[in-house]
Coordinates of C-alpha atoms in Angstrom, one line a residue:
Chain A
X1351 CA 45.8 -216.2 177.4
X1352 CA 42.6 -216.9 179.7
X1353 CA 39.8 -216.0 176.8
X1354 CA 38.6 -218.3 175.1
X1355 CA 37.6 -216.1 172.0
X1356 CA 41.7 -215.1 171.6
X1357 CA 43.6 -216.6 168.8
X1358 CA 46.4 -218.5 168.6
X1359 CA 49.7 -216.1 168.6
X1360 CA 53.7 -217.3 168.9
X1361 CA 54.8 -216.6 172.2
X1362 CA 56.4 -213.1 172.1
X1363 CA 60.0 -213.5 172.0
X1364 CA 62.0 -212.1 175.0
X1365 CA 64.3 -209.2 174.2
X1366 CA 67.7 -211.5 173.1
X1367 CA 69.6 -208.1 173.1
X1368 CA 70.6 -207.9 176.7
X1369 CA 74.2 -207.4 176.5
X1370 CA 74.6 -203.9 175.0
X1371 CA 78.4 -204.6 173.9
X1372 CA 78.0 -207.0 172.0
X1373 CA 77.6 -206.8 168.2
X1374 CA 74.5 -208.1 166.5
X1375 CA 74.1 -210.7 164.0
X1376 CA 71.0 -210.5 161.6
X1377 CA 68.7 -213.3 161.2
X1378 CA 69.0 -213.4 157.6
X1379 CA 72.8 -212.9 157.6
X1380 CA 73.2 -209.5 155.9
X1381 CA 76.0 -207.0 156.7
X1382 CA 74.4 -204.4 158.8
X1383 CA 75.2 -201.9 155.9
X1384 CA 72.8 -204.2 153.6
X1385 CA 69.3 -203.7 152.7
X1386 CA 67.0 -206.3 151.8
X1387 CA 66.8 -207.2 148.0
X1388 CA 64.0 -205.2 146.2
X1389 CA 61.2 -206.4 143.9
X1390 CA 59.2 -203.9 142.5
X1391 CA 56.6 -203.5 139.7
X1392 CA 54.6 -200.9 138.2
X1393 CA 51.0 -201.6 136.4
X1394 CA 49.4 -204.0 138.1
X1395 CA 46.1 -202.4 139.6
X1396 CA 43.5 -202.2 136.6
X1397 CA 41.1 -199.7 138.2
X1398 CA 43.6 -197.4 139.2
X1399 CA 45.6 -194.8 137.3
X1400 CA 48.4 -195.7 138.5
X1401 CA 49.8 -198.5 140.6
X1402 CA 53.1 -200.1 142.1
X1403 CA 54.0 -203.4 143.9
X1404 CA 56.7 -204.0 146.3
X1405 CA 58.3 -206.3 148.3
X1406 CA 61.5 -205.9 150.6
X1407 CA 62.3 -209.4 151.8
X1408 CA 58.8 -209.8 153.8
X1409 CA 57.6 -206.4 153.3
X1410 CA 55.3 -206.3 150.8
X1411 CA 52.9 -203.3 149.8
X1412 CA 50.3 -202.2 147.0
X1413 CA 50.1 -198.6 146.0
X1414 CA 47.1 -197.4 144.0
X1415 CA 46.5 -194.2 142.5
X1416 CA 43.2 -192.5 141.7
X1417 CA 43.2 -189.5 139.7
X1418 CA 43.3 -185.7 139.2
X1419 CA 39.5 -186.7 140.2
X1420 CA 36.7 -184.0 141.0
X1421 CA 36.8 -183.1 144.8
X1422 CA 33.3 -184.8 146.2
X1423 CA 34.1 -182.6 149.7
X1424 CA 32.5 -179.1 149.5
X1425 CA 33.8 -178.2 145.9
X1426 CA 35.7 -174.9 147.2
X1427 CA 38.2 -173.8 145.1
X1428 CA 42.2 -174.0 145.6
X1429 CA 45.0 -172.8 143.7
X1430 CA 46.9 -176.2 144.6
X1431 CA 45.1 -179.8 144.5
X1432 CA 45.0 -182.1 147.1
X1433 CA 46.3 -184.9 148.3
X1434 CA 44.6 -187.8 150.2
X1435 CA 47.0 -190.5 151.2
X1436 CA 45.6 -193.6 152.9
X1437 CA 47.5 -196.3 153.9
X1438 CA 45.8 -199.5 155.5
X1439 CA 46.9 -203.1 156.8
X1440 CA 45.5 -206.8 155.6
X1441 CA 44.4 -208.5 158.8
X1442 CA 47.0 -210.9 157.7
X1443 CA 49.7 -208.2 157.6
X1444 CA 50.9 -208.9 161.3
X1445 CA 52.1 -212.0 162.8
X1446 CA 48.7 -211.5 165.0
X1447 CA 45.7 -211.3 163.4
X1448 CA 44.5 -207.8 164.0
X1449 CA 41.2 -206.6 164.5
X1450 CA 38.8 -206.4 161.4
X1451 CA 36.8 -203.8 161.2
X1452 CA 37.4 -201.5 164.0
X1453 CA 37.9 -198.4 161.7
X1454 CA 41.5 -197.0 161.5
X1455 CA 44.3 -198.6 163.3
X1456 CA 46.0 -195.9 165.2
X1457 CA 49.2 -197.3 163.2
X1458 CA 47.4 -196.8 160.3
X1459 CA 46.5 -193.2 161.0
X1460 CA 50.3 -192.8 161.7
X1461 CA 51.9 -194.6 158.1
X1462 CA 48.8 -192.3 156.5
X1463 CA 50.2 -189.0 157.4
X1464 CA 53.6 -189.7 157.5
X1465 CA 53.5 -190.7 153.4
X1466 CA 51.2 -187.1 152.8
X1467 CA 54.4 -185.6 155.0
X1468 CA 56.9 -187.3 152.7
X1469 CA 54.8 -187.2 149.4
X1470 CA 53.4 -183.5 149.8
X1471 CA 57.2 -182.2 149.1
X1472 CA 57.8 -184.3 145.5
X1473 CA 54.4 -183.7 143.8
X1474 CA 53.4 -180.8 141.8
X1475 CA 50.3 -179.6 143.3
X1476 CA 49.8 -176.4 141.3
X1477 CA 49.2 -178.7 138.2
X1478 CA 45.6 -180.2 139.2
X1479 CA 43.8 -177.3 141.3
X1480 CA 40.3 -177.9 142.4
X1481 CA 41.4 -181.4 142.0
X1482 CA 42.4 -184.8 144.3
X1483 CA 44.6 -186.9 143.7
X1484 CA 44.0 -190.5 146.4
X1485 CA 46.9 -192.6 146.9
X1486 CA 45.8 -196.0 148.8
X1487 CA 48.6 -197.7 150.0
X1488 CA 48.0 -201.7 151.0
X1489 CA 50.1 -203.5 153.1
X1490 CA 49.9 -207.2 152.3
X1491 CA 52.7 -208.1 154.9
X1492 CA 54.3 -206.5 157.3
X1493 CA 58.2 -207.3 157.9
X1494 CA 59.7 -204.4 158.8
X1495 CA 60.7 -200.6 157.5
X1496 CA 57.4 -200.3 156.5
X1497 CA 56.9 -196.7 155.7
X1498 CA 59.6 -196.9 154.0
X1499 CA 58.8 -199.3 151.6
X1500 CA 55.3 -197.5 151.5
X1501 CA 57.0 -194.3 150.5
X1502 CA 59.1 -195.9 147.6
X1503 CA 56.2 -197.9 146.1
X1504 CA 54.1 -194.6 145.8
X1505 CA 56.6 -192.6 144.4
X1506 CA 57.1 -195.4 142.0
X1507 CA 53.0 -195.6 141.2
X1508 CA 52.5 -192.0 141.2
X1509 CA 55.3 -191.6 137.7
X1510 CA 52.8 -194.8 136.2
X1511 CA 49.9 -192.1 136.9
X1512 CA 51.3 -189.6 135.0
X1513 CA 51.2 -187.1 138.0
X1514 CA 53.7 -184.7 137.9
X1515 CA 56.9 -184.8 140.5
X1516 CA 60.1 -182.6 140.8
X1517 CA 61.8 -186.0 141.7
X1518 CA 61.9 -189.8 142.5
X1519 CA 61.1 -189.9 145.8
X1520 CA 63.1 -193.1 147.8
X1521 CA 62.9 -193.8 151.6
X1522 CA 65.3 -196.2 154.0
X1523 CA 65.2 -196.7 157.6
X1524 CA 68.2 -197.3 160.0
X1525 CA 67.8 -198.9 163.4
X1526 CA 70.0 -198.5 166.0
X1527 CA 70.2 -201.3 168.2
X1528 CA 73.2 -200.8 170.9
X1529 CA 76.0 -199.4 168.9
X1530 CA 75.0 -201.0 165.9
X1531 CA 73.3 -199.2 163.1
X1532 CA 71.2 -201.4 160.9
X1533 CA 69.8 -200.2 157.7
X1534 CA 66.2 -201.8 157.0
X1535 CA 65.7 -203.6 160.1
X1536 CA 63.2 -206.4 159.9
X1537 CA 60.2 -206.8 162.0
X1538 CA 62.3 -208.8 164.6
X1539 CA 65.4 -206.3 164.6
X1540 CA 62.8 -203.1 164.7
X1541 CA 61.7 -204.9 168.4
X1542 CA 65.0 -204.4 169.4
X1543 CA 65.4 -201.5 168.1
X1544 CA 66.6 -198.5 170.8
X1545 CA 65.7 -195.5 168.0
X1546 CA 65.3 -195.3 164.2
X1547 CA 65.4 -193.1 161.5
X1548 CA 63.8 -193.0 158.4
X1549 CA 64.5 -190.3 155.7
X1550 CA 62.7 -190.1 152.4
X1551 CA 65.2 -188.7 150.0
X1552 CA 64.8 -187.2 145.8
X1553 CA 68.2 -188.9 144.6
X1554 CA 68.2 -186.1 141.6
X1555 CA 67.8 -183.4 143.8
X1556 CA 70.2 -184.3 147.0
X1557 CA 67.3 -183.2 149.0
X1558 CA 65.3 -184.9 152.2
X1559 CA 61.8 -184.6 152.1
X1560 CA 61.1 -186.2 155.3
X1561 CA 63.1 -186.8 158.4
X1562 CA 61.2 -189.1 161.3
X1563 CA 63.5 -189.9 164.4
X1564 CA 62.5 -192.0 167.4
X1565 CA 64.0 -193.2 170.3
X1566 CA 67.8 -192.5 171.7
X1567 CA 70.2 -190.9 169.6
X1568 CA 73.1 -188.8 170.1
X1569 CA 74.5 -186.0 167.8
X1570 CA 77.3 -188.3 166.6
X1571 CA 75.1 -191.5 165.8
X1572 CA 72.3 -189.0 164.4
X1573 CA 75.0 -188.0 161.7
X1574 CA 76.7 -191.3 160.7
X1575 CA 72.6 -192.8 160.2
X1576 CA 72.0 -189.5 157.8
X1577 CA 75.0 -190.8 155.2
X1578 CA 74.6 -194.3 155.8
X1579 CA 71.2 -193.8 154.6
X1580 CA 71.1 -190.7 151.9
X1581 CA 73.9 -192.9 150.4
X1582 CA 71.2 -196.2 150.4
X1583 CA 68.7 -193.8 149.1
X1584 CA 70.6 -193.1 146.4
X1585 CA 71.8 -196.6 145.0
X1586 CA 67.6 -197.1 146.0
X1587 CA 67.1 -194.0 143.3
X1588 CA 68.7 -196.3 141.0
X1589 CA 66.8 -198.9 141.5
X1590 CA 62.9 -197.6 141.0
X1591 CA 64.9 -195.5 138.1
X1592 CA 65.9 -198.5 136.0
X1593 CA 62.5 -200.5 136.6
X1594 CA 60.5 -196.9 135.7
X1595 CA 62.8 -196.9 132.2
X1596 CA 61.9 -200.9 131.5
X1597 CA 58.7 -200.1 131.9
X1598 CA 58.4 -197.7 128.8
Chain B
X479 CA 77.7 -186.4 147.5
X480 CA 77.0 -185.4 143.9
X481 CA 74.1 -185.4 142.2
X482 CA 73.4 -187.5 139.6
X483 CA 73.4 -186.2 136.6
X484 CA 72.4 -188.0 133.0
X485 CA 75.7 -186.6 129.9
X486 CA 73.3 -184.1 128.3
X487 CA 75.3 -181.7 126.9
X488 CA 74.2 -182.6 123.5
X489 CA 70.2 -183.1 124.4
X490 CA 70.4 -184.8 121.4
X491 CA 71.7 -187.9 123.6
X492 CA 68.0 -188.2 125.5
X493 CA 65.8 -187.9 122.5
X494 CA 63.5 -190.9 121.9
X495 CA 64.9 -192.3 125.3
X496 CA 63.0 -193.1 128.4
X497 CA 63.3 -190.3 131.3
X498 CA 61.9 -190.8 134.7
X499 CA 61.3 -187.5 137.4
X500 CA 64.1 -185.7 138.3
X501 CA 66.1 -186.7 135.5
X502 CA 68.0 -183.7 134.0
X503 CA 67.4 -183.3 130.3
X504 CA 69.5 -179.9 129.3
X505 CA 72.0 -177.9 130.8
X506 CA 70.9 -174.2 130.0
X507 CA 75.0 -173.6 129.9
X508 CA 75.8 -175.7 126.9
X509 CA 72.8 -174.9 124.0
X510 CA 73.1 -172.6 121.6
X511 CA 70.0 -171.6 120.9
X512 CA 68.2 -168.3 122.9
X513 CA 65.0 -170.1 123.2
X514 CA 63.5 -173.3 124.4
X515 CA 59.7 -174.1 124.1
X516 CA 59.3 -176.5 126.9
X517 CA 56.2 -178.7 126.6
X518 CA 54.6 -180.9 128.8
X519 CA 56.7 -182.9 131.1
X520 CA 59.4 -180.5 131.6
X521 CA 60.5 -178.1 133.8
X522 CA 63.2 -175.6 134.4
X523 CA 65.5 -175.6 137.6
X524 CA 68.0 -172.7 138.0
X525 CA 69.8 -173.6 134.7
X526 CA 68.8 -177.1 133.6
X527 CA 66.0 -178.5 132.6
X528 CA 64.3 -181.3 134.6
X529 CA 62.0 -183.9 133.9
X530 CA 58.5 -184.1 136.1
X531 CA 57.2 -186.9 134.2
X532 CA 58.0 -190.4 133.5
X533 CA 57.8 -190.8 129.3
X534 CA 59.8 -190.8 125.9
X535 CA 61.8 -187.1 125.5
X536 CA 60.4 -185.9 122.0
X537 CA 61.8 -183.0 120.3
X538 CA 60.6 -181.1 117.3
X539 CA 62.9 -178.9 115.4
X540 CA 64.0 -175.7 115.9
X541 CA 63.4 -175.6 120.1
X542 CA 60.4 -177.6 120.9
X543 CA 60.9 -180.2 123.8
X544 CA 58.0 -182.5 125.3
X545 CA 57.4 -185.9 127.2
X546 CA 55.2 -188.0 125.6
X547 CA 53.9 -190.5 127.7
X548 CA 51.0 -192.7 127.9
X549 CA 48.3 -193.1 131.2
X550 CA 45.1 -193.7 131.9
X551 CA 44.2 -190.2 132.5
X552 CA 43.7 -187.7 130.2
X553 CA 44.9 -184.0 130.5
X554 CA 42.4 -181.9 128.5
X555 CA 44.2 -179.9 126.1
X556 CA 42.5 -177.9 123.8
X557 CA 41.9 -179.0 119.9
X558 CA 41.2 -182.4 121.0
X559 CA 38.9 -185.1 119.7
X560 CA 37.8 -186.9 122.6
X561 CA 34.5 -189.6 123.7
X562 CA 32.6 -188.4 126.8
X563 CA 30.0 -189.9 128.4
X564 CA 26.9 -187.4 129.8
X565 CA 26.7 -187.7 133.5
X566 CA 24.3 -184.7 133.7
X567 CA 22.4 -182.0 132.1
X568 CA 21.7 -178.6 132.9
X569 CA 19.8 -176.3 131.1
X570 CA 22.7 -174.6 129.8
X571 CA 25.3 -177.4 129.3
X572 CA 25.9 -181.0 129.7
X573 CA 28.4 -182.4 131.7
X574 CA 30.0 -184.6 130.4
X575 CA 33.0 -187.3 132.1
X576 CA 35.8 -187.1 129.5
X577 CA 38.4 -189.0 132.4
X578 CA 39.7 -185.9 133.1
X579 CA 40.6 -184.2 136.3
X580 CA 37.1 -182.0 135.7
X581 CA 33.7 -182.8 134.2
X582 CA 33.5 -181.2 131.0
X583 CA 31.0 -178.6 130.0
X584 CA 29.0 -179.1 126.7
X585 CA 27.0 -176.1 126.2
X586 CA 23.4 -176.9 124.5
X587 CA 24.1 -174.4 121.7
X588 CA 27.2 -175.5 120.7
X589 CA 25.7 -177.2 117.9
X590 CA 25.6 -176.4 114.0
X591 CA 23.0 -174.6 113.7
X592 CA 22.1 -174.7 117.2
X593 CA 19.0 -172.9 118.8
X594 CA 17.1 -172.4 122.0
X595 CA 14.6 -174.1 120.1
X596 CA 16.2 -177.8 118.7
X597 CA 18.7 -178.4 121.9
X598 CA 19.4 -182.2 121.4
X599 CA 17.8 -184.7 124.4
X600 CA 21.4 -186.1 125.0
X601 CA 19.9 -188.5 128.2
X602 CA 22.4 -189.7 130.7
X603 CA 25.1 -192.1 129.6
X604 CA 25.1 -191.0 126.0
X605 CA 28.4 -191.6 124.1
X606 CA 29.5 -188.0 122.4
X607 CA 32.2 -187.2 120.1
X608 CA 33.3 -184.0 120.9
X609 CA 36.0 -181.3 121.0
X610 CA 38.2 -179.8 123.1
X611 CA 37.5 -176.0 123.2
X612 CA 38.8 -174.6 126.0
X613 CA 41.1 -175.9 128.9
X614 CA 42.9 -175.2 131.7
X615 CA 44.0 -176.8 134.9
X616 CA 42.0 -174.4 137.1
X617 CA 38.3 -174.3 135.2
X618 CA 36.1 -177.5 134.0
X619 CA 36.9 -177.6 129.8
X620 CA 34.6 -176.9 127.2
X621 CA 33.7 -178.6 124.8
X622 CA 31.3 -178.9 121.6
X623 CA 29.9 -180.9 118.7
X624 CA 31.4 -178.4 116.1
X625 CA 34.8 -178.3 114.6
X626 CA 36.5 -174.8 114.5
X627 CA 34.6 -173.8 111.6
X628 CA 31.6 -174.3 113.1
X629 CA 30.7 -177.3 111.2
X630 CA 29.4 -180.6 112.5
X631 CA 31.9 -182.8 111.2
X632 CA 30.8 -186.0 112.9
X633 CA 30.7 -184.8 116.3
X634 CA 27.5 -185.6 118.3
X635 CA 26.2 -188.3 120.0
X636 CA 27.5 -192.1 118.7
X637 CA 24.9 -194.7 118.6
X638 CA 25.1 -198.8 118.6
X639 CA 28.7 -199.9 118.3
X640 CA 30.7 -201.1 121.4
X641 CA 32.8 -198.4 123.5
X642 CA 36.8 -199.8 125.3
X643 CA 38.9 -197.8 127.0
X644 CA 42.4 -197.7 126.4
X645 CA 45.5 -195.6 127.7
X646 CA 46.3 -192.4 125.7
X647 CA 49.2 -193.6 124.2
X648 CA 47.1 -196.2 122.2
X649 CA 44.9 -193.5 121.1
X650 CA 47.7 -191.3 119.7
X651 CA 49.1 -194.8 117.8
X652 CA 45.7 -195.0 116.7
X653 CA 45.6 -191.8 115.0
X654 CA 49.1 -191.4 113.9
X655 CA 49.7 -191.0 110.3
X656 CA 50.6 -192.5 108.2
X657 CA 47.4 -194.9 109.4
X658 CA 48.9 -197.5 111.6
X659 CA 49.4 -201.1 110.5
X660 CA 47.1 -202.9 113.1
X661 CA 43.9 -200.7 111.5
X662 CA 45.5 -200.6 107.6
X663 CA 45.3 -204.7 107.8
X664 CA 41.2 -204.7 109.4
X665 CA 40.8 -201.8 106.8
X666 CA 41.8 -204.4 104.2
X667 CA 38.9 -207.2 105.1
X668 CA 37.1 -205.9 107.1
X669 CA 34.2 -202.2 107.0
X670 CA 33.9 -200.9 110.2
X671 CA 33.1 -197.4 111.3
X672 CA 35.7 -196.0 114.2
X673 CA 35.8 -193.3 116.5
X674 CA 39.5 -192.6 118.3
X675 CA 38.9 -190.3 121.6
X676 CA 42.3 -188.7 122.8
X677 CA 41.5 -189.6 126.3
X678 CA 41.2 -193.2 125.8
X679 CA 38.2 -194.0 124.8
X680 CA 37.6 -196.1 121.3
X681 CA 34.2 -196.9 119.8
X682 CA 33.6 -199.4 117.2
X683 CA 30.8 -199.9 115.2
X684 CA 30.4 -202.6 112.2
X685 CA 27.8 -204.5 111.0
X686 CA 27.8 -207.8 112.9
X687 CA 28.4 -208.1 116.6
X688 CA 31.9 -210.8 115.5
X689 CA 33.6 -208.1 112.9
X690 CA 32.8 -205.9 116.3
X691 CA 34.7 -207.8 118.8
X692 CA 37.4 -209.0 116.2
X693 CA 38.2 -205.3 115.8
X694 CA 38.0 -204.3 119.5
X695 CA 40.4 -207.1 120.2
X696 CA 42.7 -206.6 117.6
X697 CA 42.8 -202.9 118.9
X698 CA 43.3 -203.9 122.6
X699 CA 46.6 -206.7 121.6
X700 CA 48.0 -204.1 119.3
X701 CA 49.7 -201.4 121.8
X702 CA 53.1 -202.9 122.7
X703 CA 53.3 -204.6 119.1
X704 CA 55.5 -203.7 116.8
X705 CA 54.3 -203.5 113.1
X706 CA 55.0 -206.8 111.7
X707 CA 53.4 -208.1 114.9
X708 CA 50.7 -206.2 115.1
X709 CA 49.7 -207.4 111.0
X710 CA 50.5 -211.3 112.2
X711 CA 47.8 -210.9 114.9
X712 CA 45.4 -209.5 113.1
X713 CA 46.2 -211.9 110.1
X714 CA 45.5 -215.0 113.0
X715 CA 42.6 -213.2 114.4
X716 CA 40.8 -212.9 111.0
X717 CA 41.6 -216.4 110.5
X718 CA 39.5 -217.5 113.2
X719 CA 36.2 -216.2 111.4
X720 CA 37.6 -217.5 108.2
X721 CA 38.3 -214.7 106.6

């Protein structure tokens, strides 16, 4: 680091992984078939209309929703409302201290259109036309399976709004790191990562709402990730359900 | 994998219980009945009925089935009391916020005994009690300052007094009958003048600014309190100004 107006960052870690036969061990000491225990809580924006909090081991996202609200953009009519999902990172979010104020990450832009992708198949659009509903999604801390936390806290904040959804919608992501398959990998075990795959899944229904895979697969692994994570998805389902039931 | 599925072949089971989205409140298979009246909060699925929103499954006899639930939006439905606030006016209508999805429309005349000629000055940021004429999800509501008859029956714009908002479900307690215990004990030592909007908005009028916030306040605690609570806290609050 030769400029002197860098911060401070740990040196990066060199990849540990080398040795592709042998088996992993987690940092935290889970199985590989174990996801992080959940937190999650509904109600505590004021402002919003609807809100969520949650926090996968490090992970830790806010979900706010605004409206049915009037359409400020060129009031044209639609049938179905809109949705306008934006999802941004603290500058504290990241082990480095990312740059303030330089508009949108490009990560940022990425998490932002995958959660319309996932959350455009659960809600109800034909019930608010003319209409937009804004989902802001905060990311206090970033530790890992991010979007898929983001996708569970908003499904969860969207039923405290009162919108309208066929389902639940819950979201898990499965690493594959060698011949291991991880389910929520951690910021450290997402490094390693050789490809991952995170579904966003409606428990009721037995349906996928989103599918995003990256990196090396083949047809084999693809499958075994697909049950190993509808089947977290589903115990996940359970999960937001209960906390959505306390709530009442 | 099978889905999950909640034992409702009696719907009686889920009545008064708490259902999230996607939970599945009939099977179309096992009723007796020919027809269903679903209200809002429910929807059909090949042959079972599903839940879309989060809330308590009400039923009303014979066939009616609804989710009540309470946020801190309103859906306009028509029949409605509800507080709006002007944000505009037009020379046909004001427009009024009622926290809706859509600005509502109050048209000038709709008034009793409303002319061209004596079209109330209703400035911006006026409080009005109004009602919900028509609504839909795809067109702004109506509304007016006249009940069904035609009569003014305290709609109109609502002067002094402090507005709060509050979620809907609070307003519904609010206006439940019989009157609910929270306003039966202020009622009891205390005048005040109220006015209970259906999209959760309360205003509160009395005639010094304490018996004011006392009632606000006792309003506010009140929504997760069950009776007996809710008269112990206003008995404590009306303590403090020694009544």
């Amino acid at each position: 680091m030769s400029s002197s107006l860098s911060t401070y960052a740990p040196k990066k870690l060199q990849r540990r992984f080398e040795n592709k036969e042998k088996e992993w061990i987690r940092s935290d000491n889970r199985g590989f078939l174990q996801c992080r225990p959940a937190f999650l809580k509904t109600g505590s924006g004021n402002a919003a209309s609807g809100s969520a909090f949650a926090e996968f081991g490090s992970t830790k996202v806010i979900v706010s929703i605004f409206g049915p609200r009037e359409s400020k953009k060129a009031m044209m009519y639609s049938d179905i409302g809109r949705l306008n999902c934006s999802v941004s990172l603290t500058t504290f979010a990241t082990p480095v201290r990312s740059k303030a104020m330089m508009g949108f990450e490009q990560n940022e832009k990425d998490l932002s259109s995958m959660l319309y992708k996932a959350l455009e198949g659960v809600i109800k659009l034909d019930t608010f036309p003319k209409t937009t509903v804004d989902v802001f999604a905060l990311v206090l801390q970033s530790g890992g399976s991010d979007l898929s936390v983001i996708i569970s806290c908003a499904s969860l904040a969207l039923a405290d709004a009162g919108i309208q959804m066929y389902d639940l919608l819950t979201s898990v992501s499965v690493a594959r790191v060698g011949n291991n398959l991880i389910i929520d990998p951690t910021n450290e075990e997402e490094n390693e990562q050789d490809g991952n795959l995170t579904i966003a899944y409606m428990p009721s229904r037995n349906e996928v709402s989103q599918v995003t895979l990256t990196g090396e697969w083949s047809t084999g692994k693809i499958n075994q990730a697909m049950e190993i994570s509808v089947a977290a998805c589903f115990k996940l389902g359970d999960v937001l359900r209960n906390i959505l039931r306390e709530s009442e | 994998m099978e889905v999950k599925s909640t034992p409702s072949q009696q719907p009686n089971l889920l009545i008064d219980q708490a259902i999230v989205p996607g939970d599945v409140v009939l099977h179309l298979s096992n009723i007796s009945t020919n027809k269903i009246k679903l209200g809002l909060g429910l929807r059909q699925d090949a042959d079972t009925i599903k839940a879309t929103n989060m809330g308590l499954l009400k039923h009303s006899r014979p066939n009616k089935y609804w989710v009540e639930s309470s946020t801190k939006r309103y859906i306009p439905t028509a029949g409605d009391a509800v507080l709006g606030i002007v944000i505009d006016s037009k020379p046909d209508n004001f427009v009024l916020d009622i926290k809706g999805p859509n600005l509502a429309f109050l048209p000038v005349l709709a008034f009793e005994g409303g002319t061209r000629k004596n079209i109330p000055k209703y400035e911006v940021g006026t409080l009005v009690y109004v009602r919900v004429v028509k609504a839909n999800k795809i067109m702004n509501p109506e509304v007016a300052c006249t009940d069904a008859n035609g009569k003014s029956a305290e709609f109109g714009s609502l002067k002094d007094g402090y507005m709060f908002e509050t979620s809907t479900g609070l307003s519904q307690m609010l206006l439940s009958s019989p009157t609910c215990p929270v306003l039966d004990a202020l009622g009891k030592k205390l005048s005040f003048e109220l006015a209970v909007g259906l999209n959760g908005r309360v205003w509160v009028d009395a005639s010094s600014p304490e018996a004011v916030v006392l009632v606000s306040n006792s309003i506010m605690n009140s929504e997760f309190l069950s009776d007996t609570q809710q008269k112990i806290m206003v008995k404590t609050l009306l303590k403090k100004i020694e009544l």
